[in-house]
Structures are given as C-alpha cells and as structure tokens.
C-alpha cells in the first residue's frame, strides 16, 4: 500500500510511515489526525492501538475509522454471522474509544460502509499518556 501511495504521489499530502500501529515512533501530540481504513480488526490489541493513536494525536484532532463495507456485509462475505465481540460494534467501540481518550461523535455501520468519527479529548490526562508509555516499555 505504501508503494502504491508513493507511486500516486501521496507523500506530497502527508508523511507516509511504516510502523507498528500500537507503538508509533512519534512524539506525543505530533499528528493532526488519524485515518484508519480497515485496520482496527487486524491489530492484535485494538484497545492498545486506540490508546496509541490518542497519544500521538493533538488534542481535538479527529480519528476516522473507515471500512468500505458494513459489518453485516463483511460477515456475509466470509460466510459467518455477526461477531458478538466485534471491536467495531458500537457497544464495544464507544467505551474503548472513551477509555483511550477519544470522544465518539459519529457512528455509521451502513450496508456499504462503516465509519466512526471521534475527537481526541483535550486534557486527556498526562498520567494516561505516561501509563501508556510505561506499558509499551514493559511490553517492549
């Protein structure tokens, strides 16, 4: 995907980075926004990724979680029913975002797309950031 983005000149639109989504090599508050397309279901610890994205995002910055198909369509395509523990289900995503330092403002799980928009909570405690960094150091 990065090769295609470079070929399309997307590096002119922003910085392209290949990194672990749960352990980004960026300082706290370094990015204006996070856009995640079809990624959150593929990271080993979605809650950890959400915390990391909050850490690197400036207060008030948006997070967009996107997928070009809704959860029912994705489940049907894979020949299964809806997963009751799907991290993108609103009853799981909303508290996970809140705990990670995000405020969910838009949630759409439509037939042909999924979109969640949240904003980085201003004043997310420095203790939470420090705990997150300490957790990464212990896991590292």
Coordinates of N, CA, C and O in Angstrom, one line a residue:
X1 N 0.8 -1.2 0.0 CA 0.0 0.0 0.0 C 0.9 1.3 0.0 O 0.5 2.3 -0.6
X2 N 2.0 1.2 0.7 CA 2.9 2.4 0.7 C 3.5 2.6 -0.6 O 3.6 3.7 -1.1
X3 N 3.9 1.5 -1.3 CA 4.5 1.6 -2.6 C 3.5 2.3 -3.6 O 3.8 3.2 -4.3
X4 N 2.2 1.8 -3.5 CA 1.2 2.4 -4.4 C 1.0 3.9 -4.0 O 0.8 4.7 -4.9
X5 N 1.0 4.2 -2.7 CA 0.8 5.6 -2.3 C 1.9 6.5 -2.8 O 1.7 7.6 -3.3
X6 N 3.1 6.0 -2.7 CA 4.3 6.7 -3.3 C 4.1 6.9 -4.8 O 4.4 8.0 -5.3
X7 N 3.8 5.9 -5.5 CA 3.6 5.9 -6.9 C 2.5 7.0 -7.3 O 2.7 7.7 -8.3
X8 N 1.5 7.1 -6.5 CA 0.4 8.1 -6.7 C 0.8 9.5 -6.2 O 0.0 10.4 -6.3
X9 N 2.0 9.6 -5.6 CA 2.4 11.0 -5.1 C 1.7 11.4 -3.8 O 1.7 12.5 -3.4
X10 N 1.2 10.4 -3.1 CA 0.5 10.7 -1.8 C 1.5 11.2 -0.7 O 1.0 11.8 0.2
X11 N 2.8 11.0 -0.9 CA 3.7 11.5 0.1 C 3.7 13.1 0.0 O 4.2 13.7 1.0
X12 N 3.1 13.7 -1.0 CA 3.0 15.1 -1.1 C 1.9 15.6 -0.2 O 1.8 16.8 0.2
X13 N 1.0 14.7 0.2 CA -0.2 15.1 1.0 C 0.1 14.9 2.5 O -0.7 15.4 3.3
X14 N 1.1 14.2 2.9 CA 1.4 14.0 4.3 C 2.6 13.0 4.4 O 3.1 12.6 3.4
X15 N 2.9 12.7 5.6 CA 4.0 11.8 5.8 C 3.5 10.3 5.8 O 2.5 10.0 6.5
X16 N 4.2 9.5 5.0 CA 3.8 8.1 5.0 C 4.8 7.4 5.9 O 6.0 7.6 5.8
X17 N 4.3 6.4 6.7 CA 5.1 5.8 7.7 C 4.8 4.3 7.8 O 3.6 4.0 7.9
X18 N 5.8 3.5 7.8 CA 5.6 2.0 8.0 C 6.0 1.8 9.5 O 7.2 2.0 9.8
X19 N 5.0 1.4 10.3 CA 5.3 1.2 11.7 C 4.3 0.3 12.4 O 3.2 0.1 11.8
X20 N 4.6 -0.1 13.6 CA 3.6 -0.9 14.4 C 2.5 0.1 14.8 O 2.8 1.1 15.5
X21 N 1.3 -0.2 14.5 CA 0.2 0.7 14.9 C 0.0 0.8 16.4 O -0.7 1.8 16.8
X22 N 0.5 -0.1 17.1 CA 0.4 0.0 18.6 C 1.6 0.6 19.3 O 1.7 0.7 20.5
X23 N 2.6 1.0 18.5 CA 3.9 1.5 19.0 C 4.5 2.4 18.0 O 5.5 2.1 17.4
X24 N 3.9 3.6 17.8 CA 4.4 4.5 16.8 C 5.6 5.3 17.2 O 5.7 5.8 18.3
X25 N 6.5 5.5 16.3 CA 7.8 6.2 16.6 C 7.6 7.7 16.4 O 8.3 8.4 15.7
X26 N 6.5 8.2 17.1 CA 6.2 9.6 17.1 C 6.0 10.2 18.5 O 5.6 9.5 19.4
X27 N 6.4 11.5 18.6 CA 6.2 12.1 19.9 C 4.7 12.3 20.2 O 3.8 12.4 19.3
X28 N 4.4 12.5 21.5 CA 3.0 12.7 21.9 C 2.5 14.0 21.3 O 3.2 15.0 21.2
X29 N 1.2 13.9 20.7 CA 0.6 15.1 20.1 C 1.2 15.5 18.8 O 0.9 16.6 18.3
X30 N 1.9 14.6 18.1 CA 2.7 15.0 16.9 C 1.8 15.1 15.6 O 2.2 15.7 14.7
X31 N 0.7 14.4 15.6 CA -0.1 14.4 14.4 C -1.4 15.1 14.6 O -2.0 15.3 15.7
X32 N -2.0 15.7 13.5 CA -3.2 16.4 13.5 C -4.4 15.5 13.5 O -5.5 15.9 14.0
X33 N -4.3 14.3 12.8 CA -5.4 13.4 12.7 C -4.9 12.0 12.4 O -3.8 11.8 11.9
X34 N -5.8 11.1 12.6 CA -5.6 9.6 12.3 C -6.7 9.1 11.4 O -7.9 9.3 11.7
X35 N -6.4 8.5 10.3 CA -7.3 7.9 9.4 C -6.9 6.4 9.3 O -5.8 6.1 8.9
X36 N -7.8 5.5 9.7 CA -7.6 4.1 9.7 C -8.6 3.4 8.8 O -9.8 3.5 9.1
X37 N -8.2 2.8 7.7 CA -9.1 2.2 6.8 C -8.9 0.6 6.9 O -7.9 0.1 6.5
X38 N -9.9 0.0 7.5 CA -9.9 -1.5 7.6 C -8.8 -2.0 8.4 O -8.4 -3.2 8.3
X39 N -8.2 -1.3 9.4 CA -7.1 -1.8 10.2 C -7.4 -2.3 11.5 O -6.9 -3.3 12.0
X40 N -8.3 -1.7 12.2 CA -8.5 -2.0 13.7 C -8.9 -3.4 13.9 O -8.4 -4.0 15.0
X41 N -9.5 -4.1 13.0 CA -9.8 -5.5 13.2 C -8.6 -6.4 13.0 O -8.7 -7.6 13.3
X42 N -7.5 -5.9 12.5 CA -6.4 -6.7 12.2 C -5.2 -6.5 13.2 O -4.2 -7.1 13.0
X43 N -5.3 -5.5 14.1 CA -4.3 -5.4 15.1 C -4.5 -6.3 16.2 O -5.7 -6.6 16.6
X44 N -3.5 -6.8 16.9 CA -3.6 -7.8 17.9 C -4.4 -7.3 19.2 O -5.1 -8.0 19.8
X45 N -4.3 -6.0 19.4 CA -4.9 -5.4 20.6 C -5.5 -4.1 20.2 O -4.9 -3.0 20.3
X46 N -6.8 -4.1 19.7 CA -7.4 -2.8 19.2 C -7.4 -1.7 20.3 O -7.2 -0.5 20.0
X47 N -7.6 -2.0 21.6 CA -7.7 -1.0 22.6 C -6.3 -0.3 22.7 O -6.2 0.9 22.9
X48 N -5.2 -1.1 22.6 CA -3.9 -0.5 22.7 C -3.6 0.4 21.5 O -3.0 1.4 21.6
X49 N -4.1 0.0 20.3 CA -3.9 0.8 19.1 C -4.7 2.2 19.3 O -4.1 3.2 19.0
X50 N -5.9 2.1 19.8 CA -6.7 3.3 20.0 C -6.0 4.3 21.0 O -5.9 5.5 20.9
X51 N -5.4 3.7 22.1 CA -4.6 4.5 23.1 C -3.4 5.1 22.4 O -3.1 6.3 22.6
X52 N -2.7 4.3 21.6 CA -1.5 4.8 20.9 C -1.9 6.0 19.9 O -1.2 7.0 19.9
X53 N -2.9 5.8 19.2 CA -3.4 6.8 18.3 C -3.8 8.1 19.0 O -3.5 9.2 18.5
X54 N -4.4 7.9 20.2 CA -4.7 9.1 21.0 C -3.4 9.8 21.5 O -3.4 11.0 21.5
X55 N -2.5 9.0 21.9 CA -1.2 9.6 22.4 C -0.6 10.5 21.3 O -0.1 11.6 21.6
X56 N -0.5 10.0 20.1 CA 0.2 10.8 19.1 C -0.6 11.9 18.4 O -0.1 12.7 17.7
X57 N -1.9 12.0 18.7 CA -2.8 13.0 18.1 C -2.9 14.2 19.0 O -3.1 14.1 20.2
X58 N -2.9 15.3 18.4 CA -3.1 16.6 19.1 C -4.5 16.7 19.7 O -5.4 16.2 19.1
X59 N -4.6 17.3 20.8 CA -6.0 17.5 21.4 C -6.9 18.1 20.4 O -6.6 19.0 19.7
X60 N -8.1 17.5 20.3 CA -9.2 18.0 19.4 C -9.0 17.3 18.0 O -10.0 17.4 17.2
X61 N -7.9 16.7 17.8 CA -7.7 16.1 16.5 C -8.7 14.9 16.2 O -9.0 14.2 17.1
X62 N -9.1 14.7 15.0 CA -10.0 13.6 14.6 C -9.4 12.3 14.4 O -8.2 12.2 14.0
X63 N -10.2 11.3 14.7 CA -9.9 9.9 14.3 C -11.0 9.4 13.4 O -12.2 9.6 13.8
X64 N -10.7 8.9 12.3 CA -11.7 8.3 11.4 C -11.3 6.8 11.2 O -10.3 6.5 10.8
X65 N -12.3 6.0 11.6 CA -12.2 4.6 11.4 C -13.1 4.3 10.2 O -14.3 4.6 10.3
X66 N -12.6 3.7 9.2 CA -13.4 3.5 7.9 C -13.2 2.1 7.4 O -12.1 1.5 7.6
X67 N -14.3 1.6 6.8 CA -14.2 0.3 6.0 C -15.2 0.5 4.9 O -16.3 1.0 5.1
X68 N -14.8 0.0 3.7 CA -15.7 0.2 2.6 C -16.9 -0.7 2.6 O -17.8 -0.7 1.6
X69 N -17.1 -1.5 3.6 CA -18.3 -2.3 3.7 C -18.7 -2.4 5.2 O -17.9 -2.2 6.1
X70 N -20.0 -2.5 5.4 CA -20.5 -2.6 6.8 C -20.3 -3.9 7.4 O -19.9 -4.9 6.7
X71 N -20.5 -4.1 8.7 CA -20.2 -5.3 9.4 C -21.0 -6.5 8.9 O -20.5 -7.6 8.7
X72 N -22.3 -6.3 8.6 CA -23.1 -7.4 8.1 C -22.6 -7.8 6.7 O -22.6 -9.1 6.5
X73 N -22.3 -6.9 5.8 CA -21.7 -7.3 4.5 C -20.4 -8.0 4.7 O -20.2 -9.0 4.0
X74 N -19.5 -7.6 5.6 CA -18.3 -8.3 5.8 C -18.5 -9.7 6.3 O -17.8 -10.6 5.8
X75 N -19.4 -9.8 7.2 CA -19.7 -11.2 7.8 C -20.2 -12.1 6.7 O -19.8 -13.2 6.6
X76 N -21.2 -11.6 5.9 CA -21.8 -12.4 4.9 C -20.8 -12.8 3.8 O -20.8 -14.0 3.4
X77 N -19.9 -11.9 3.5 CA -18.8 -12.2 2.5 C -17.9 -13.4 3.0 O -17.4 -14.1 2.2
X78 N -17.7 -13.5 4.3 CA -16.9 -14.5 4.9 C -17.7 -15.7 5.3 O -17.2 -16.6 6.0
X79 N -19.0 -15.7 5.0 CA -19.9 -16.9 5.3 C -20.1 -17.1 6.8 O -20.2 -18.2 7.3
X80 N -20.2 -16.0 7.6 CA -20.4 -16.2 9.0 C -21.5 -15.1 9.5 O -21.8 -14.2 8.8
X81 N -21.9 -15.3 10.7 CA -22.9 -14.4 11.3 C -22.0 -13.2 11.9 O -20.8 -13.3 12.0
X82 N -22.8 -12.2 12.4 CA -22.1 -11.1 13.0 C -21.4 -11.6 14.3 O -21.9 -12.4 15.0
X83 N -20.2 -11.1 14.5 CA -19.4 -11.4 15.7 C -19.9 -10.6 16.9 O -19.8 -9.4 16.9
X84 N -20.3 -11.3 17.9 CA -20.8 -10.5 19.1 C -19.7 -9.8 19.8 O -20.0 -8.9 20.6
X85 N -18.4 -10.1 19.6 CA -17.3 -9.4 20.2 C -16.5 -8.5 19.2 O -15.4 -8.1 19.5
X86 N -17.2 -8.2 18.1 CA -16.5 -7.3 17.1 C -16.1 -6.0 17.7 O -17.0 -5.3 18.3
X87 N -14.8 -5.6 17.7 CA -14.4 -4.4 18.3 C -15.0 -3.1 17.7 O -15.1 -2.1 18.3
X88 N -15.6 -3.3 16.4 CA -16.2 -2.1 15.8 C -17.7 -2.0 16.1 O -18.3 -1.0 15.7
X89 N -18.3 -3.0 16.8 CA -19.7 -2.9 17.2 C -19.8 -1.7 18.2 O -18.9 -1.5 19.0
X90 N -20.8 -0.9 18.0 CA -20.9 0.4 18.8 C -20.8 0.2 20.3 O -20.1 0.9 21.0
X91 N -21.4 -0.9 20.8 CA -21.4 -1.2 22.2 C -20.0 -1.5 22.8 O -19.7 -1.4 24.0
X92 N -19.1 -1.9 21.9 CA -17.7 -2.2 22.3 C -16.8 -1.0 21.9 O -15.9 -0.6 22.7
X93 N -17.0 -0.4 20.8 CA -16.2 0.7 20.3 C -16.3 2.0 21.1 O -15.3 2.6 21.5
X94 N -17.5 2.4 21.5 CA -17.7 3.6 22.2 C -17.0 3.6 23.5 O -16.2 4.5 23.8
X95 N -17.1 2.6 24.4 CA -16.3 2.6 25.6 C -14.8 2.5 25.4 O -14.0 3.0 26.2
X96 N -14.4 1.7 24.4 CA -13.0 1.6 24.1 C -12.4 2.9 23.7 O -11.3 3.3 24.1
X97 N -13.1 3.7 22.9 CA -12.7 5.0 22.5 C -12.6 5.9 23.7 O -11.6 6.6 23.9
X98 N -13.6 5.9 24.5 CA -13.6 6.8 25.7 C -12.5 6.5 26.6 O -11.8 7.4 27.1
X99 N -12.2 5.2 26.9 CA -11.1 4.8 27.7 C -9.8 5.3 27.2 O -8.8 5.6 27.9
X100 N -9.7 5.2 25.8 CA -8.4 5.6 25.1 C -8.2 7.1 25.0 O -7.1 7.5 24.6
X101 N -9.2 7.9 25.3 CA -9.0 9.3 25.2 C -9.7 10.0 24.0 O -9.3 11.0 23.5
X102 N -10.7 9.3 23.4 CA -11.5 9.8 22.3 C -12.9 10.0 22.6 O -13.5 9.3 23.5
X103 N -13.6 10.9 21.9 CA -15.0 11.2 22.1 C -15.7 10.9 20.8 O -15.5 11.6 19.8
X104 N -16.5 9.8 20.7 CA -17.1 9.4 19.5 C -18.3 10.3 19.2 O -19.2 10.5 20.0
X105 N -18.3 10.9 18.0 CA -19.3 11.8 17.6 C -20.2 11.3 16.4 O -21.2 11.8 16.2
X106 N -19.7 10.3 15.7 CA -20.4 9.8 14.6 C -20.2 8.3 14.5 O -19.0 7.9 14.5
X107 N -21.2 7.5 14.3 CA -21.1 6.1 14.2 C -22.1 5.6 13.1 O -23.3 5.8 13.2
X108 N -21.6 5.1 12.0 CA -22.4 4.6 10.9 C -21.9 3.2 10.5 O -20.8 3.0 10.1
X109 N -22.8 2.2 10.7 CA -22.5 0.8 10.2 C -23.5 0.5 9.2 O -24.5 -0.1 9.5
X110 N -23.3 1.1 8.0 CA -24.3 1.0 6.9 C -24.0 -0.2 6.1 O -23.0 -0.9 6.3
X111 N -24.9 -0.5 5.2 CA -24.8 -1.6 4.3 C -23.5 -1.6 3.5 O -22.8 -2.7 3.5
X112 N -23.1 -0.5 3.0 CA -21.9 -0.4 2.1 C -20.7 0.3 2.7 O -19.8 0.7 1.9
X113 N -20.8 0.7 4.0 CA -19.6 1.3 4.6 C -19.7 1.3 6.1 O -20.8 1.1 6.6
X114 N -18.6 1.4 6.7 CA -18.5 1.6 8.1 C -17.7 2.9 8.3 O -16.7 3.1 7.7
X115 N -18.2 3.8 9.2 CA -17.5 5.0 9.6 C -17.7 5.4 11.0 O -18.9 5.4 11.5
X116 N -16.6 5.6 11.7 CA -16.7 6.1 13.1 C -15.8 7.3 13.1 O -14.7 7.3 12.7
X117 N -16.3 8.4 13.7 CA -15.5 9.6 13.8 C -15.5 10.0 15.3 O -16.5 10.0 16.0
X118 N -14.3 10.2 15.8 CA -14.1 10.6 17.2 C -13.1 11.7 17.2 O -12.3 11.9 16.3
X119 N -13.1 12.5 18.3 CA -12.1 13.5 18.5 C -11.3 13.2 19.7 O -11.8 12.7 20.7
X120 N -10.0 13.6 19.6 CA -9.1 13.4 20.7 C -9.5 14.4 21.9 O -9.6 15.6 21.6
X121 N -9.8 13.8 23.0 CA -10.2 14.6 24.1 C -9.1 15.5 24.6 O -8.0 15.1 24.9
X122 N -9.4 16.8 24.6 CA -8.4 17.8 25.2 C -8.3 17.5 26.6 O -9.3 17.2 27.3
X123 N -7.1 17.6 27.1 CA -6.8 17.4 28.5 C -6.8 15.9 28.9 O -6.9 15.6 30.1
X124 N -6.7 15.0 27.9 CA -6.5 13.6 28.3 C -5.3 13.5 29.2 O -4.3 14.1 28.9
X125 N -5.5 12.9 30.3 CA -4.5 13.1 31.4 C -3.1 12.6 31.0 O -2.9 11.7 30.3
X126 N -2.2 13.4 31.4 CA -0.8 13.1 31.2 C -0.4 11.8 31.9 O 0.4 11.0 31.4
X127 N -1.1 11.5 33.0 CA -0.9 10.2 33.7 C -1.3 9.0 32.7 O -0.6 8.0 32.7
X128 N -2.3 9.2 31.9 CA -2.7 8.2 31.0 C -1.7 8.0 29.9 O -1.3 6.9 29.5
X129 N -1.1 9.1 29.4 CA 0.0 9.0 28.5 C 1.2 8.3 29.1 O 1.8 7.4 28.5
X130 N 1.6 8.7 30.3 CA 2.7 8.1 30.9 C 2.5 6.6 31.2 O 3.4 5.8 31.0
X131 N 1.3 6.2 31.6 CA 1.0 4.8 31.8 C 1.1 4.1 30.5 O 1.5 2.9 30.4
X132 N 0.6 4.7 29.4 CA 0.6 4.0 28.1 C 2.1 3.8 27.7 O 2.5 2.7 27.2
X133 N 2.9 4.8 27.9 CA 4.3 4.7 27.5 C 5.0 3.6 28.4 O 5.7 2.8 27.9
X134 N 4.7 3.6 29.7 CA 5.3 2.6 30.6 C 4.8 1.2 30.2 O 5.6 0.3 30.2
X135 N 3.5 1.1 29.8 CA 3.0 -0.2 29.3 C 3.8 -0.7 28.1 O 4.2 -1.9 28.0
X136 N 4.1 0.2 27.2 CA 4.8 -0.2 26.0 C 6.3 -0.5 26.4 O 6.8 -1.5 25.8
X137 N 6.9 0.2 27.3 CA 8.2 -0.1 27.7 C 8.3 -1.5 28.3 O 9.2 -2.3 28.1
X138 N 7.3 -1.8 29.1 CA 7.3 -3.2 29.8 C 7.1 -4.3 28.8 O 7.6 -5.4 28.9
X139 N 6.2 -4.0 27.8 CA 5.9 -5.0 26.7 C 7.0 -5.1 25.7 O 7.1 -6.1 25.1
X140 N 7.8 -4.1 25.6 CA 8.8 -4.0 24.5 C 10.0 -4.9 24.7 O 10.6 -5.5 23.9

